[in-house]
Coordinates of C-alpha atoms in Angstrom, one line a residue:
M9 CA 19.3 14.1 6.4
L10 CA 16.8 13.0 8.8
G11 CA 13.5 15.2 8.4
T12 CA 13.3 15.1 4.5
L13 CA 12.6 10.9 4.1
D14 CA 10.9 10.2 1.5
R15 CA 8.3 7.3 2.5
E16 CA 8.3 5.5 -0.6
E17 CA 11.8 5.0 -1.6
V18 CA 14.2 2.7 -0.2
Q19 CA 17.0 4.2 1.8
L20 CA 20.4 2.8 1.8
V21 CA 22.2 3.1 5.3
R22 CA 26.0 2.1 6.1
W23 CA 25.6 -0.1 8.9
P24 CA 26.4 0.4 12.1
A25 CA 27.9 3.8 11.4
E26 CA 24.4 5.1 10.8
A27 CA 22.7 3.3 13.0
A28 CA 21.0 6.3 14.1
L29 CA 19.5 6.7 10.9
R30 CA 17.7 3.4 10.9
D31 CA 16.1 3.6 13.5
H32 CA 14.7 7.1 12.1
C33 CA 14.0 5.4 9.5
R34 CA 12.2 2.5 11.2
A35 CA 9.8 5.0 13.7
L36 CA 9.4 7.0 10.0
G37 CA 8.3 3.0 8.6
V38 CA 10.4 4.1 5.6
P39 CA 11.8 1.1 4.2
R40 CA 15.3 1.3 4.6
L41 CA 18.3 -1.2 2.5
L42 CA 20.8 -1.9 5.2
V43 CA 24.8 -2.2 4.0
V44 CA 26.9 -4.2 6.4
E45 CA 30.6 -2.6 6.7
R46 CA 33.7 -5.3 6.6
G47 CA 34.2 -6.9 10.0
A48 CA 30.3 -5.9 11.4
S49 CA 27.8 -7.8 12.2
A50 CA 24.3 -8.8 9.8
P51 CA 21.5 -7.2 11.6
I52 CA 18.6 -9.2 13.3
S53 CA 15.1 -8.3 11.9
A54 CA 11.9 -9.3 10.9
D55 CA 10.8 -5.5 9.5
F56 CA 8.9 -6.5 6.8
R57 CA 11.1 -3.0 5.4
E58 CA 14.4 -3.5 6.2
D59 CA 17.0 -5.9 4.5
W60 CA 20.9 -6.2 4.2
V61 CA 23.8 -6.4 2.3
R62 CA 27.1 -7.2 3.0
A63 CA 29.7 -4.6 1.6
P64 CA 30.9 -3.7 -1.4
I65 CA 28.1 -4.8 -3.3
C66 CA 27.6 -5.0 -7.3
K67 CA 25.3 -2.5 -9.0
N68 CA 22.8 -5.1 -10.0
D69 CA 22.8 -6.5 -7.0
L70 CA 22.2 -3.6 -5.2
K71 CA 19.7 -2.6 -7.7
A72 CA 18.3 -6.5 -7.4
R73 CA 18.2 -6.1 -3.5
V74 CA 16.5 -2.6 -3.5
A75 CA 13.4 -3.7 -6.1
A76 CA 13.1 -7.1 -3.8
L77 CA 12.2 -4.4 -0.5
R78 CA 10.3 -2.0 -3.1
A79 CA 8.1 -5.0 -4.1
R80 CA 7.4 -7.1 -0.1
V81 CA 6.4 -3.7 0.7
S82 CA 4.6 -2.9 -2.0
A83 CA 2.8 -5.9 -1.1
H84 CA 2.2 -4.5 2.2
R85 CA 0.6 -1.6 1.9
V86 CA -3.1 -1.3 2.9
P87 CA -5.3 2.1 2.3
Q88 CA -7.1 3.4 5.0
L89 CA -10.2 5.0 4.8
D90 CA -10.5 7.5 7.5
P91 CA -14.3 8.8 9.9
S92 CA -14.3 12.1 8.0
G93 CA -14.8 10.5 4.1
V94 CA -10.9 10.6 3.4
I95 CA -9.2 7.6 1.9
R96 CA -5.3 7.2 1.8
F97 CA -3.6 5.2 -0.3
G98 CA 0.9 4.9 -0.1
T99 CA 1.4 8.7 -0.5
R100 CA -1.8 10.4 -1.9
S101 CA -5.6 10.7 -0.7
V102 CA -9.6 12.0 -1.7
T103 CA -12.4 12.3 -0.3
I104 CA -15.6 10.2 -0.5
S105 CA -19.2 10.6 -0.6
P106 CA -20.3 9.2 2.6
T107 CA -22.4 6.2 0.2
Q108 CA -18.8 5.5 -1.0
A109 CA -17.5 5.8 2.3
E110 CA -19.8 3.0 3.5
L111 CA -19.4 0.7 0.5
L112 CA -15.4 1.4 0.3
E113 CA -15.2 0.8 4.4
L114 CA -16.2 -3.1 3.8
L115 CA -13.8 -3.6 0.8
V116 CA -10.6 -2.1 2.7
E117 CA -11.4 -4.1 5.7
R118 CA -11.3 -7.0 3.3
F119 CA -8.0 -5.3 1.1
G120 CA -7.2 -8.5 -1.1
Q121 CA -10.5 -10.6 -1.1
L122 CA -14.0 -11.1 -2.3
V123 CA -16.5 -8.4 -0.9
P124 CA -19.7 -10.5 -1.7
R125 CA -22.6 -8.0 -3.3
K126 CA -24.7 -9.1 -1.2
A127 CA -22.9 -7.8 1.9
L128 CA -22.3 -4.0 -0.1
G129 CA -25.8 -4.0 -1.2
A130 CA -26.7 -4.3 2.4
R131 CA -24.0 -0.7 2.9
I132 CA -26.3 1.0 1.2
A133 CA -29.9 -0.8 1.3
G134 CA -31.0 2.3 3.8
R135 CA -30.0 5.2 1.4
P136 CA -32.5 6.9 -1.5
G137 CA -32.3 4.4 -4.2
G138 CA -31.8 1.5 -2.6
A139 CA -29.7 -1.6 -3.0
T140 CA -30.5 -1.9 -6.5
R141 CA -28.4 -4.0 -8.8
N142 CA -28.4 -0.9 -10.7
A143 CA -27.5 1.4 -7.8
L144 CA -24.9 -1.0 -6.6
D145 CA -23.3 -0.9 -9.8
L146 CA -23.0 3.1 -9.5
H147 CA -21.5 3.0 -6.8
I148 CA -18.8 0.7 -7.9
M149 CA -18.5 2.3 -10.9
R150 CA -18.0 6.3 -9.7
L151 CA -16.3 4.9 -6.9
R152 CA -13.5 2.9 -8.7
R153 CA -13.1 6.9 -11.3
R154 CA -12.5 8.1 -7.4
I155 CA -9.6 6.0 -6.0
Q156 CA -8.0 5.4 -9.5
P157 CA -5.6 8.1 -9.4
L158 CA -4.8 6.8 -5.5
G159 CA -3.1 3.8 -7.5
L160 CA -6.7 1.4 -6.9
A161 CA -8.7 -0.8 -8.7
I162 CA -11.4 -2.3 -8.1
R163 CA -12.0 -5.3 -9.3
T164 CA -15.7 -7.6 -10.4
A165 CA -15.5 -11.4 -9.6
W166 CA -18.8 -11.8 -11.6
G167 CA -21.8 -12.5 -10.5
R168 CA -20.5 -12.8 -6.7
G169 CA -18.7 -9.4 -5.6
Y170 CA -15.9 -7.0 -5.8
L171 CA -12.1 -7.3 -4.3
L172 CA -10.0 -4.0 -3.6
E173 CA -6.4 -4.3 -4.7
A174 CA -3.5 -2.2 -5.4
A175 CA -3.4 -1.6 -9.6
E176 CA -1.1 -3.1 -11.6
L177 CA 0.9 0.4 -13.2
D178 CA 2.7 0.0 -16.1
G179 CA 6.3 0.4 -16.0
R180 CA 6.5 0.1 -12.0

């Protein structure tokens, strides 16, 4: 079990009986809900990937705590862009062109924040086609298509700039 943990799914861990599993999950960044056994002290943790409940717990309360932990973990996810032009978000990745990487670098650095058009235009100013309004719009359109399978979206703040954020998924 220790070798096959899903980094996206919440792992239920009996505490303190499965302390080694808790440590393993923590090292891998796996979200975990500790089920504190009767008579045991509740653990103290500042890790946003960890929460605890006291046994016994009803099924609806357990589902609610797991959903809350998933939401908290999801809110802390940030895309990663490596120097070879691969963007990763969650468990998925796609390759992007050097021009797209130039634009995404700034959007990733300011994930969830507005990036002015002017700043993005400056990133592509020296490239063929320059930093015309049309060229930037075209690059953003292509980027949107490319990163959509990752669960990412580029939102437009008309006349001001763009915002990279996690896409809202239906049914999740």
